[in-house]
């Protein structure tokens, strides 16, 4: 698992910050070049680790949407007929360039999101993996299956797969580069062109990825990146020349995207929210489990849709687990990415997100929950959007923290009496993205995992993902899957060719004059 590992030659401190600012681009990327949006409109973005330091990006509008989609449509005509091996070669080269430029790209990601450099470095490794896996998917792509005889109709049939067309990728702010890679790489591997709308809070590494792809030899127009507000995403979803929308983000915005896309009967993939449980059985090894629980709750400051923010623990272990989790949460270091030392957790993405998390905690206290640790900005960090790792006890089914996605460094602990009750509590959510189970009894663990309604269940681990496996959720956690062996299927159309062999050709004889 690559996330969080530090590679050799990585930048730190002022050197990393200088590299990030050197790589930062504020324009849109359309038709293979960086261009300023019409009228020079901009968005102001606060540095999460130092809110007095503001960044800017271009703000695209309907003009840029129209140009980018037209460019993507034109580029699709050539790219879709390119041999899959040639497409794979471009993706492999992009992976190599991302790997080579990881120190600079990671520094840029940390500048924009505030996440620790080692987390950003792990994200770049995930991007490399996404492009390399997608190159492999392209090479393995069977665009025309062998013709086979269909005895029920006395005909031969052939299944052909063709690139779908122009894709709109709408990405979130928590993993800007990785989520963009998960959309761009398989779309290009399938032969589609793609227009990406990054979050208005975190556009920079997506713009950098577009530049990397150009360096890798991708034809102009195959990838465009449009920084801007929500109106850009809505316009892409509604555009008549966009054939598919791939969206990652919140449930309300995802529902709006689906409504917009429905007018044109577009294909839609949605990766939405979660309220993932972590079940700790009575046989769990707490020495190993506690760190995985910390990782599942506080990695990326809890700003991850699969965060296991509901810990369900066997009642006999509740007191010990709570004590150990609180002790370890208090020991985690919090700070910005470019200061002294390597911190465990960075800031939240924005002041609005910090206020949202504080609001959830006020409601929790009003509902009778108790904050065992955290719940406030650590001393000396009021210059950014920081929140201490927070553990909440006394949370019951039906409470706000039980059901609502906080998207911050907040985890709750709730006891259960039996494994049947644990499974019932785990499934007591409108979401079903992920879950974790901790047990030293493999049979018990697998039995619990199979009963949980979630797209991914981690067993004695928490949060690892691989582009070789599909990612997505049950219920309101989304629609469809990304990556995995079927990663290219959402970006392709299936065509059936029905053929009457000459050797068995004869008149249909349906109409009397032909009998």
CSV table of C-alpha atoms in Angstrom, one decimal:
chain,number,residue,atom,x,y,z
A,1,UNK,CA,0.0,0.0,0.0
A,2,UNK,CA,1.7,3.1,-1.3
A,3,UNK,CA,-0.2,5.8,0.6
A,4,UNK,CA,1.8,7.7,3.1
A,5,UNK,CA,5.2,6.2,2.2
A,6,UNK,CA,8.0,8.7,1.5
A,7,UNK,CA,10.1,8.1,-1.6
A,8,UNK,CA,13.7,9.1,-2.0
A,9,UNK,CA,14.4,12.6,-3.3
A,10,UNK,CA,11.2,14.2,-2.0
A,11,UNK,CA,11.1,17.9,-1.2
A,12,UNK,CA,10.5,19.3,2.2
A,13,UNK,CA,10.1,22.7,3.8
A,14,UNK,CA,10.8,25.9,1.8
A,15,UNK,CA,12.2,23.8,-1.2
A,16,UNK,CA,8.8,22.1,-1.5
A,17,UNK,CA,6.9,25.3,-1.2
A,18,UNK,CA,9.0,27.0,-3.9
A,19,UNK,CA,8.6,24.0,-6.2
A,20,UNK,CA,4.8,24.1,-5.7
A,21,UNK,CA,4.5,27.8,-6.6
A,22,UNK,CA,6.7,27.3,-9.7
A,23,UNK,CA,4.4,24.5,-11.0
A,24,UNK,CA,1.2,26.3,-10.2
A,25,UNK,CA,-0.9,27.3,-13.2
A,26,UNK,CA,-4.1,29.4,-12.9
A,27,UNK,CA,-5.5,29.3,-16.4
A,28,UNK,CA,-7.8,26.7,-18.1
A,29,UNK,CA,-6.3,24.0,-20.3
A,30,UNK,CA,-8.1,23.7,-23.6
A,31,UNK,CA,-7.0,22.4,-27.1
A,32,UNK,CA,-3.6,21.5,-25.7
A,33,UNK,CA,-2.6,24.8,-24.2
A,34,UNK,CA,-3.2,27.0,-21.1
A,35,UNK,CA,-5.6,29.8,-21.9
A,36,UNK,CA,-7.1,32.6,-19.7
A,37,UNK,CA,-10.9,32.4,-19.3
A,38,UNK,CA,-12.9,35.0,-21.2
A,39,UNK,CA,-12.8,38.4,-19.4
A,40,UNK,CA,-10.0,37.3,-17.1
A,41,UNK,CA,-12.4,36.0,-14.4
A,42,UNK,CA,-10.8,34.5,-11.4
A,43,UNK,CA,-11.6,32.5,-8.3
A,44,UNK,CA,-9.9,33.3,-5.0
A,45,UNK,CA,-8.8,30.2,-2.9
A,46,UNK,CA,-7.6,30.5,0.7
A,47,UNK,CA,-4.5,28.4,1.6
A,48,UNK,CA,-5.9,25.9,4.1
A,49,UNK,CA,-2.8,25.9,6.2
A,50,UNK,CA,-2.5,29.7,6.3
A,51,UNK,CA,-5.8,31.5,5.5
A,52,UNK,CA,-4.1,34.9,5.1
A,53,UNK,CA,-2.3,33.5,2.0
A,54,UNK,CA,-4.6,33.5,-0.9
A,55,UNK,CA,-4.3,31.7,-4.2
A,56,UNK,CA,-6.2,32.3,-7.5
A,57,UNK,CA,-7.4,30.3,-10.4
A,58,UNK,CA,-9.2,31.1,-13.6
A,59,UNK,CA,-13.0,30.9,-13.6
A,60,UNK,CA,-14.4,29.4,-16.7
A,61,UNK,CA,-17.8,30.0,-18.0
A,62,UNK,CA,-20.1,28.9,-20.8
A,63,UNK,CA,-17.7,30.0,-23.6
A,64,UNK,CA,-14.9,27.8,-22.3
A,65,UNK,CA,-17.4,24.9,-21.9
A,66,UNK,CA,-18.4,25.2,-25.5
A,67,UNK,CA,-14.9,25.4,-26.9
A,68,UNK,CA,-13.6,22.5,-24.7
A,69,UNK,CA,-16.5,20.2,-25.7
A,70,UNK,CA,-16.1,21.1,-29.4
A,71,UNK,CA,-12.4,20.4,-29.1
A,72,UNK,CA,-13.0,17.1,-27.4
A,73,UNK,CA,-15.5,16.1,-30.0
A,74,UNK,CA,-13.1,16.8,-32.8
A,75,UNK,CA,-10.2,15.0,-31.0
A,76,UNK,CA,-12.4,12.0,-30.3
A,77,UNK,CA,-12.7,11.2,-34.0
A,78,UNK,CA,-9.0,10.5,-34.2
A,79,UNK,CA,-8.3,9.2,-30.7
A,80,UNK,CA,-11.1,6.7,-30.8
A,81,UNK,CA,-9.6,5.0,-33.9
A,82,UNK,CA,-6.1,5.0,-32.5
A,83,UNK,CA,-4.8,1.5,-31.8
A,84,UNK,CA,-5.2,0.5,-28.1
A,85,UNK,CA,-1.5,-0.3,-27.9
A,86,UNK,CA,-0.7,3.3,-29.0
A,87,UNK,CA,-3.1,4.6,-26.4
A,88,UNK,CA,-1.5,2.5,-23.8
A,89,UNK,CA,1.9,3.8,-24.7
A,90,UNK,CA,0.7,7.4,-24.0
A,91,UNK,CA,-0.7,6.4,-20.7
A,92,UNK,CA,2.5,4.5,-19.7
A,93,UNK,CA,4.6,7.6,-20.6
A,94,UNK,CA,2.2,9.8,-18.5
A,95,UNK,CA,2.7,7.4,-15.6
A,96,UNK,CA,6.5,7.7,-15.9
A,97,UNK,CA,6.3,11.5,-16.0
A,98,UNK,CA,4.1,11.6,-13.0
A,99,UNK,CA,6.5,9.4,-11.1
A,100,UNK,CA,9.5,11.5,-12.2
A,101,UNK,CA,7.7,14.8,-11.2
A,102,UNK,CA,6.2,13.4,-8.0
A,103,UNK,CA,8.2,15.7,-5.6
A,104,UNK,CA,6.9,18.8,-7.4
A,105,UNK,CA,3.3,17.5,-8.0
A,106,UNK,CA,3.0,16.4,-4.3
A,107,UNK,CA,4.2,19.8,-3.1
A,108,UNK,CA,1.6,21.5,-5.3
A,109,UNK,CA,-1.1,19.2,-4.0
A,110,UNK,CA,-0.1,20.0,-0.4
A,111,UNK,CA,0.0,23.8,-1.1
A,112,UNK,CA,-3.6,23.6,-2.4
A,113,UNK,CA,-5.2,21.2,0.0
A,114,UNK,CA,-2.9,21.5,3.1
A,115,UNK,CA,-2.5,17.8,3.4
A,116,UNK,CA,0.9,16.5,4.7
A,117,UNK,CA,3.5,16.0,2.0
A,118,UNK,CA,3.8,12.3,2.6
A,119,UNK,CA,0.0,12.0,2.0
A,120,UNK,CA,0.3,14.0,-1.2
A,121,UNK,CA,3.3,11.8,-2.3
A,122,UNK,CA,1.1,8.7,-1.7
A,123,UNK,CA,-1.6,10.3,-3.9
A,124,UNK,CA,0.8,10.8,-6.7
A,125,UNK,CA,1.8,7.1,-6.4
A,126,UNK,CA,-1.9,6.3,-6.8
A,127,UNK,CA,-2.0,8.4,-10.0
A,128,UNK,CA,0.9,6.5,-11.4
A,129,UNK,CA,-0.9,3.2,-10.6
A,130,UNK,CA,-4.1,4.4,-12.2
A,131,UNK,CA,-2.4,5.3,-15.5
A,132,UNK,CA,-0.4,2.1,-15.6
A,133,UNK,CA,-3.3,-0.1,-14.8
A,134,UNK,CA,-5.4,1.7,-17.5
A,135,UNK,CA,-2.6,1.2,-20.0
A,136,UNK,CA,-2.9,-2.5,-19.2
A,137,UNK,CA,-6.6,-2.4,-19.5
A,138,UNK,CA,-6.2,-0.8,-23.0
A,139,UNK,CA,-3.8,-3.6,-24.1
A,140,UNK,CA,-6.2,-6.3,-22.9
A,141,UNK,CA,-9.2,-4.6,-24.5
A,142,UNK,CA,-11.0,-6.9,-26.9
A,143,UNK,CA,-12.8,-4.6,-29.3
A,144,UNK,CA,-14.2,-7.4,-31.4
A,145,UNK,CA,-15.1,-10.8,-29.9
A,146,UNK,CA,-14.8,-13.9,-32.1
A,147,UNK,CA,-17.9,-14.5,-34.1
A,148,UNK,CA,-20.0,-17.4,-32.8
A,149,UNK,CA,-23.0,-19.2,-34.1
A,150,UNK,CA,-26.4,-18.6,-32.4
A,151,UNK,CA,-28.4,-21.7,-33.0
A,152,UNK,CA,-31.6,-20.2,-31.6
A,153,UNK,CA,-31.8,-17.8,-34.5
A,154,UNK,CA,-29.6,-19.7,-37.0
A,155,UNK,CA,-27.3,-16.7,-37.3
A,156,UNK,CA,-23.7,-15.8,-36.4
A,157,UNK,CA,-23.2,-13.0,-33.8
A,158,UNK,CA,-20.3,-10.8,-33.1
A,159,UNK,CA,-19.9,-8.4,-30.1
A,160,UNK,CA,-18.0,-5.2,-30.8
A,161,UNK,CA,-17.0,-2.6,-28.2
A,162,UNK,CA,-16.6,1.0,-29.3
A,163,UNK,CA,-15.5,4.2,-27.4
A,164,UNK,CA,-18.5,6.0,-26.0
A,165,UNK,CA,-17.6,9.5,-27.0
A,166,UNK,CA,-16.9,12.8,-25.0
A,167,UNK,CA,-16.8,12.4,-21.3
A,168,UNK,CA,-17.3,15.0,-18.6
A,169,UNK,CA,-15.4,14.3,-15.4
A,170,UNK,CA,-16.5,16.3,-12.4
A,171,UNK,CA,-14.0,15.9,-9.5
A,172,UNK,CA,-14.0,16.6,-5.7
A,173,UNK,CA,-11.5,18.6,-3.7
A,174,UNK,CA,-10.3,16.0,-1.2
A,175,UNK,CA,-8.2,13.9,-3.7
A,176,UNK,CA,-7.8,16.3,-6.7
A,177,UNK,CA,-5.1,14.5,-8.6
A,178,UNK,CA,-6.1,10.9,-7.8
A,179,UNK,CA,-9.8,11.4,-8.6
A,180,UNK,CA,-8.9,13.1,-11.8
A,181,UNK,CA,-6.6,10.3,-12.7
A,182,UNK,CA,-9.3,7.7,-12.0
A,183,UNK,CA,-11.5,9.4,-14.6
A,184,UNK,CA,-9.0,10.5,-17.2
A,185,UNK,CA,-6.9,7.3,-17.4
A,186,UNK,CA,-9.7,4.8,-18.1
A,187,UNK,CA,-11.6,7.2,-20.4
A,188,UNK,CA,-8.5,7.7,-22.6
A,189,UNK,CA,-7.7,4.0,-22.5
A,190,UNK,CA,-11.1,3.3,-23.9
A,191,UNK,CA,-10.6,5.8,-26.7
A,192,UNK,CA,-12.8,8.6,-25.3
A,193,UNK,CA,-11.9,12.3,-24.9
A,194,UNK,CA,-12.6,14.0,-21.6
A,195,UNK,CA,-13.3,17.5,-20.3
A,196,UNK,CA,-12.5,17.7,-16.5
A,197,UNK,CA,-14.1,20.1,-14.1
A,198,UNK,CA,-12.0,20.1,-10.9
A,199,UNK,CA,-13.3,21.5,-7.6
A,200,UNK,CA,-13.1,25.3,-7.4
A,201,UNK,CA,-11.2,24.7,-4.2
A,202,UNK,CA,-8.5,22.5,-5.7
A,203,UNK,CA,-7.8,22.8,-9.4
A,204,UNK,CA,-4.0,22.9,-9.6
A,205,UNK,CA,-2.8,19.3,-9.8
A,206,UNK,CA,-5.5,18.5,-12.3
A,207,UNK,CA,-4.2,21.3,-14.5
A,208,UNK,CA,-0.7,19.9,-14.0
A,209,UNK,CA,-1.9,16.4,-15.0
A,210,UNK,CA,-3.2,17.8,-18.3
A,211,UNK,CA,0.3,19.3,-19.0
A,212,UNK,CA,1.9,15.9,-18.2
A,213,UNK,CA,-0.4,14.2,-20.7
A,214,UNK,CA,0.5,16.7,-23.3
A,215,UNK,CA,4.2,16.0,-22.6
A,216,UNK,CA,3.4,12.3,-22.9
A,217,UNK,CA,2.2,12.8,-26.5
A,218,UNK,CA,-1.6,12.9,-26.0
A,219,UNK,CA,-3.2,14.7,-29.0
A,220,UNK,CA,-4.6,18.2,-28.4
A,221,UNK,CA,-8.2,18.3,-27.3
A,222,UNK,CA,-8.3,14.8,-25.8
A,223,UNK,CA,-8.1,16.3,-22.3
A,224,UNK,CA,-9.3,19.7,-21.3
A,225,UNK,CA,-9.5,21.1,-17.7
A,226,UNK,CA,-11.9,23.8,-16.8
A,227,UNK,CA,-11.4,25.4,-13.4
A,228,UNK,CA,-14.6,27.2,-12.2
A,229,UNK,CA,-17.7,27.1,-10.1
A,230,UNK,CA,-20.6,24.7,-10.1
A,231,UNK,CA,-22.2,26.2,-13.1
A,232,UNK,CA,-19.4,24.7,-15.3
A,233,UNK,CA,-20.2,21.2,-14.0
A,234,UNK,CA,-23.9,21.7,-14.6
A,235,UNK,CA,-23.2,23.0,-18.2
A,236,UNK,CA,-21.1,20.0,-19.0
A,237,UNK,CA,-23.8,17.6,-17.7
A,238,UNK,CA,-26.4,19.3,-19.9
A,239,UNK,CA,-24.3,19.8,-23.0
A,240,UNK,CA,-25.7,17.9,-26.0
A,241,UNK,CA,-22.3,16.8,-27.2
A,242,UNK,CA,-21.3,15.2,-23.9
A,243,UNK,CA,-22.0,11.5,-24.0
A,244,UNK,CA,-21.2,10.5,-20.4
A,245,UNK,CA,-20.8,12.2,-17.0
A,246,UNK,CA,-18.5,10.7,-14.3
A,247,UNK,CA,-19.0,12.5,-11.0
A,248,UNK,CA,-17.5,12.2,-7.5
A,249,UNK,CA,-18.8,14.4,-4.7
A,250,UNK,CA,-21.8,14.9,-2.4
A,251,UNK,CA,-25.2,13.3,-2.7
A,252,UNK,CA,-27.1,16.6,-3.4
A,253,UNK,CA,-24.7,17.6,-6.1
A,254,UNK,CA,-24.6,14.1,-7.6
A,255,UNK,CA,-28.4,14.1,-7.7
A,256,UNK,CA,-28.4,17.5,-9.5
A,257,UNK,CA,-25.8,16.1,-12.0
A,258,UNK,CA,-28.0,13.1,-12.7
A,259,UNK,CA,-31.0,15.3,-13.3
A,260,UNK,CA,-29.1,17.5,-15.7
A,261,UNK,CA,-27.7,14.5,-17.6
A,262,UNK,CA,-31.1,12.8,-17.8
A,263,UNK,CA,-32.4,15.3,-20.3
A,264,UNK,CA,-30.0,13.9,-22.9
A,265,UNK,CA,-30.2,10.3,-21.6
A,266,UNK,CA,-26.5,10.4,-20.9
A,267,UNK,CA,-24.6,7.6,-19.2
A,268,UNK,CA,-23.8,8.5,-15.6
A,269,UNK,CA,-21.4,7.2,-13.0
A,270,UNK,CA,-21.7,8.6,-9.5
A,271,UNK,CA,-19.4,8.1,-6.5
A,272,UNK,CA,-21.1,9.8,-3.6
A,273,UNK,CA,-21.0,9.9,0.1
A,274,UNK,CA,-20.5,7.4,2.9
A,275,UNK,CA,-20.9,6.8,6.6
A,276,UNK,CA,-18.7,3.8,6.9
A,277,UNK,CA,-18.6,1.5,10.0
A,278,UNK,CA,-15.7,-0.3,11.5
A,279,UNK,CA,-16.6,-3.4,13.5
A,280,UNK,CA,-14.2,-4.4,16.2
A,281,UNK,CA,-15.1,-7.9,17.5
A,282,UNK,CA,-14.2,-9.3,20.9
A,283,UNK,CA,-11.3,-11.3,19.4
A,284,UNK,CA,-9.7,-8.3,17.7
A,285,UNK,CA,-6.0,-7.6,18.2
A,286,UNK,CA,-6.2,-4.1,19.6
A,287,UNK,CA,-2.5,-3.4,19.2
A,288,UNK,CA,-2.9,-3.6,15.4
A,289,UNK,CA,-6.5,-2.4,15.3
A,290,UNK,CA,-6.1,0.9,17.0
A,291,UNK,CA,-3.7,2.3,14.3
A,292,UNK,CA,-6.0,1.1,11.5
A,293,UNK,CA,-8.9,2.9,13.2
A,294,UNK,CA,-6.9,6.1,13.6
A,295,UNK,CA,-6.0,5.9,9.9
A,296,UNK,CA,-9.6,5.2,8.8
A,297,UNK,CA,-10.8,8.2,10.8
A,298,UNK,CA,-8.1,10.9,10.5
A,299,UNK,CA,-6.2,10.2,7.3
A,300,UNK,CA,-6.6,13.3,5.1
A,301,UNK,CA,-8.2,15.0,8.1
A,302,UNK,CA,-11.2,12.7,7.8
A,303,UNK,CA,-12.1,14.3,4.4
A,304,UNK,CA,-12.7,11.0,2.6
A,305,UNK,CA,-16.0,9.5,1.6
A,306,UNK,CA,-14.9,6.0,2.9
A,307,UNK,CA,-13.8,7.3,6.3
A,308,UNK,CA,-14.8,4.7,8.9
A,309,UNK,CA,-16.3,7.3,11.2
A,310,UNK,CA,-18.5,4.9,13.1
A,311,UNK,CA,-16.6,2.5,15.3
A,312,UNK,CA,-18.8,-0.4,16.5
A,313,UNK,CA,-17.0,-2.3,19.3
A,314,UNK,CA,-17.8,-5.4,21.3
A,315,UNK,CA,-19.1,-4.1,24.6
A,316,UNK,CA,-16.4,-5.9,26.6
A,317,UNK,CA,-13.7,-4.0,24.7
A,318,UNK,CA,-15.4,-0.6,24.7
A,319,UNK,CA,-13.6,0.9,27.7
A,320,UNK,CA,-10.1,-0.3,26.7
A,321,UNK,CA,-10.5,0.7,23.0
A,322,UNK,CA,-11.9,4.1,23.9
A,323,UNK,CA,-9.0,4.8,26.2
A,324,UNK,CA,-6.4,3.7,23.8
A,325,UNK,CA,-8.0,5.5,20.8
A,326,UNK,CA,-8.3,8.8,22.8
A,327,UNK,CA,-4.6,8.5,24.0
A,328,UNK,CA,-3.4,7.9,20.5
A,329,UNK,CA,-5.6,10.6,18.9
A,330,UNK,CA,-4.2,13.1,21.3
A,331,UNK,CA,-0.7,12.1,20.4
A,332,UNK,CA,-1.2,12.8,16.7
A,333,UNK,CA,0.6,15.9,15.4
A,334,UNK,CA,-1.3,18.5,13.5
A,335,UNK,CA,0.2,21.3,11.3
A,336,UNK,CA,0.8,22.6,7.8
A,337,UNK,CA,2.8,20.8,5.1
A,338,UNK,CA,5.8,23.0,4.8
A,339,UNK,CA,6.8,23.8,8.4
A,340,UNK,CA,9.2,21.9,10.6
A,341,UNK,CA,8.6,18.2,11.1
A,342,UNK,CA,6.3,15.8,9.3
A,343,UNK,CA,2.8,16.1,10.8
A,344,UNK,CA,0.2,13.3,11.0
A,345,UNK,CA,-2.7,15.5,10.0
A,346,UNK,CA,-3.2,18.7,8.1
A,347,UNK,CA,-6.1,21.3,8.0
A,348,UNK,CA,-9.6,21.0,6.6
A,349,UNK,CA,-9.9,22.3,3.0
A,350,UNK,CA,-11.7,25.6,3.8
A,351,UNK,CA,-13.2,27.8,6.5
A,352,UNK,CA,-16.6,26.7,5.4
A,353,UNK,CA,-15.7,23.1,6.0
A,354,UNK,CA,-14.2,23.9,9.4
A,355,UNK,CA,-17.5,25.7,10.4
A,356,UNK,CA,-19.5,22.7,9.1
A,357,UNK,CA,-17.5,20.3,11.3
A,358,UNK,CA,-17.9,22.6,14.3
A,359,UNK,CA,-21.6,22.7,13.7
A,360,UNK,CA,-21.9,18.9,13.7
A,361,UNK,CA,-20.0,18.8,17.1
A,362,UNK,CA,-22.4,21.4,18.6
A,363,UNK,CA,-25.3,19.3,17.5
A,364,UNK,CA,-23.7,16.2,18.9
A,365,UNK,CA,-23.2,17.8,22.4
A,366,UNK,CA,-26.8,19.0,22.3
A,367,UNK,CA,-28.0,15.4,21.6
A,368,UNK,CA,-26.1,14.1,24.6
A,369,UNK,CA,-22.9,12.9,23.0
A,370,UNK,CA,-19.6,13.5,24.8
A,371,UNK,CA,-16.4,14.8,23.2
A,372,UNK,CA,-13.7,12.6,24.6
A,373,UNK,CA,-10.9,14.5,22.9
A,374,UNK,CA,-10.4,17.1,20.3
A,375,UNK,CA,-13.3,19.2,19.1
A,376,UNK,CA,-11.3,22.5,18.8
A,377,UNK,CA,-8.5,24.1,16.9
A,378,UNK,CA,-5.1,23.2,18.4
A,379,UNK,CA,-3.2,26.0,20.1
A,380,UNK,CA,-1.0,28.0,17.7
A,381,UNK,CA,-2.9,26.9,14.6
A,382,UNK,CA,-5.7,29.5,14.4
A,383,UNK,CA,-4.1,30.9,11.2
A,384,UNK,CA,-5.4,27.9,9.2
A,385,UNK,CA,-8.5,25.7,9.1
A,386,UNK,CA,-7.2,23.1,11.7
A,387,UNK,CA,-9.2,20.8,13.9
A,388,UNK,CA,-7.8,18.4,16.4
A,389,UNK,CA,-8.5,14.7,16.0
A,390,UNK,CA,-11.9,14.2,17.7
A,391,UNK,CA,-13.3,11.2,19.4
A,392,UNK,CA,-17.0,11.2,20.4
A,393,UNK,CA,-18.7,8.8,22.7
A,394,UNK,CA,-22.3,8.1,23.6
A,395,UNK,CA,-23.5,8.2,20.0
A,396,UNK,CA,-26.6,6.1,19.4
A,397,UNK,CA,-28.5,5.0,16.3
A,398,UNK,CA,-30.6,7.9,15.2
A,399,UNK,CA,-28.1,10.6,16.4
A,400,UNK,CA,-26.8,13.1,13.9
A,401,UNK,CA,-23.2,11.8,14.1
A,402,UNK,CA,-24.6,8.3,13.5
A,403,UNK,CA,-26.2,9.1,10.2
A,404,UNK,CA,-24.6,12.3,8.7
A,405,UNK,CA,-21.3,12.4,6.8
A,406,UNK,CA,-19.2,15.0,8.7
A,407,UNK,CA,-16.2,15.0,6.3
A,408,UNK,CA,-13.8,16.0,9.0
A,409,UNK,CA,-11.6,14.4,11.8
A,410,UNK,CA,-14.4,13.1,13.9
A,411,UNK,CA,-15.0,9.5,14.9
A,412,UNK,CA,-17.7,8.0,17.1
A,413,UNK,CA,-17.6,4.9,19.3
A,414,UNK,CA,-20.7,2.8,19.9
A,415,UNK,CA,-20.8,-0.6,21.7
A,416,UNK,CA,-22.7,-3.7,20.5
A,417,UNK,CA,-23.7,-6.9,22.3
A,418,UNK,CA,-23.7,-9.5,19.5
A,419,UNK,CA,-22.3,-9.8,16.0
A,420,UNK,CA,-25.9,-9.9,14.7
A,421,UNK,CA,-26.4,-6.5,16.4
A,422,UNK,CA,-23.1,-5.2,14.9
A,423,UNK,CA,-24.2,-6.1,11.4
A,424,UNK,CA,-27.6,-4.5,11.9
A,425,UNK,CA,-26.0,-1.4,13.2
A,426,UNK,CA,-23.4,-1.3,10.4
A,427,UNK,CA,-26.1,-1.5,7.7
A,428,UNK,CA,-28.2,1.1,9.5
A,429,UNK,CA,-27.3,3.8,7.0
A,430,UNK,CA,-28.5,5.2,3.7
A,431,UNK,CA,-24.9,4.8,2.5
A,432,UNK,CA,-23.0,1.7,1.6
A,433,UNK,CA,-19.6,2.7,0.3
A,434,UNK,CA,-17.2,0.8,2.6
A,435,UNK,CA,-16.7,-0.9,5.9
A,436,UNK,CA,-14.0,-2.5,8.0
A,437,UNK,CA,-14.1,-5.6,10.2
A,438,UNK,CA,-11.4,-6.5,12.8
A,439,UNK,CA,-11.2,-10.0,14.2
A,440,UNK,CA,-8.7,-12.8,14.9
A,441,UNK,CA,-11.4,-15.3,13.9
A,442,UNK,CA,-11.2,-15.5,10.1
A,443,UNK,CA,-14.5,-17.4,9.8
A,444,UNK,CA,-16.3,-14.9,11.9
A,445,UNK,CA,-14.8,-12.0,10.0
A,446,UNK,CA,-15.7,-13.3,6.6
A,447,UNK,CA,-19.2,-14.1,7.7
A,448,UNK,CA,-19.6,-10.5,9.0
A,449,UNK,CA,-18.1,-9.1,5.8
A,450,UNK,CA,-20.5,-10.9,3.6
A,451,UNK,CA,-23.5,-9.5,5.5
A,452,UNK,CA,-22.4,-5.9,5.2
A,453,UNK,CA,-24.1,-4.0,2.4
A,454,UNK,CA,-21.1,-2.0,1.1
A,455,UNK,CA,-19.0,-1.9,-2.0
A,456,UNK,CA,-15.7,-2.6,-0.2
A,457,UNK,CA,-15.1,-4.3,3.1
A,458,UNK,CA,-11.6,-4.2,4.6
A,459,UNK,CA,-10.7,-7.2,6.8
A,460,UNK,CA,-8.1,-6.3,9.5
A,461,UNK,CA,-7.1,-3.3,7.6
A,462,UNK,CA,-8.7,0.1,6.6
A,463,UNK,CA,-8.8,2.3,3.5
A,464,UNK,CA,-6.4,0.5,1.0
A,465,UNK,CA,-7.6,0.6,-2.6
A,466,UNK,CA,-6.2,-0.7,-5.8
A,467,UNK,CA,-7.0,0.3,-9.4
A,468,UNK,CA,-7.1,-3.4,-10.1
A,469,UNK,CA,-10.3,-3.7,-8.1
A,470,UNK,CA,-13.6,-1.9,-8.7
A,471,UNK,CA,-14.6,1.0,-6.4
A,472,UNK,CA,-18.1,2.2,-5.7
A,473,UNK,CA,-20.9,1.7,-3.3
A,474,UNK,CA,-24.4,0.4,-2.5
A,475,UNK,CA,-27.5,2.5,-1.8
A,476,UNK,CA,-27.0,6.3,-1.9
A,477,UNK,CA,-23.2,5.9,-2.1
A,478,UNK,CA,-23.4,6.0,-5.8
A,479,UNK,CA,-24.2,4.4,-9.2
A,480,UNK,CA,-21.7,2.2,-11.0
A,481,UNK,CA,-18.1,1.5,-10.4
A,482,UNK,CA,-14.7,3.0,-11.2
A,483,UNK,CA,-11.5,1.1,-12.0
A,484,UNK,CA,-11.1,-2.7,-11.7
A,485,UNK,CA,-11.1,-5.2,-14.5
A,486,UNK,CA,-14.2,-3.6,-15.9
A,487,UNK,CA,-12.8,0.0,-15.7
A,488,UNK,CA,-13.2,0.6,-19.4
A,489,UNK,CA,-16.8,-0.7,-19.7
A,490,UNK,CA,-18.5,2.5,-18.5
A,491,UNK,CA,-16.6,4.4,-21.3
A,492,UNK,CA,-17.7,2.0,-24.1
A,493,UNK,CA,-20.7,1.1,-26.1
A,494,UNK,CA,-21.6,-2.5,-27.0
A,495,UNK,CA,-22.6,-3.2,-30.6
A,496,UNK,CA,-24.0,-6.5,-31.8
A,497,UNK,CA,-23.4,-7.6,-35.4
A,498,UNK,CA,-25.9,-10.3,-36.5
A,499,UNK,CA,-24.8,-12.1,-39.7
A,500,UNK,CA,-26.5,-14.7,-41.9
A,501,UNK,CA,-23.8,-17.1,-43.3
A,502,UNK,CA,-23.9,-17.6,-47.0
A,503,UNK,CA,-23.9,-21.4,-46.6
A,504,UNK,CA,-27.3,-21.3,-44.8
A,505,UNK,CA,-28.8,-18.2,-46.5
A,506,UNK,CA,-32.4,-18.6,-47.5
A,507,UNK,CA,-35.4,-16.3,-47.9
A,508,UNK,CA,-37.0,-15.3,-44.6
A,509,UNK,CA,-40.4,-16.5,-45.9
A,510,UNK,CA,-42.4,-14.3,-43.5
A,511,UNK,CA,-44.5,-12.7,-46.2
A,512,UNK,CA,-46.6,-14.9,-48.4
A,513,UNK,CA,-45.2,-13.8,-51.7
A,514,UNK,CA,-41.7,-14.8,-50.6
A,515,UNK,CA,-42.6,-18.3,-49.5
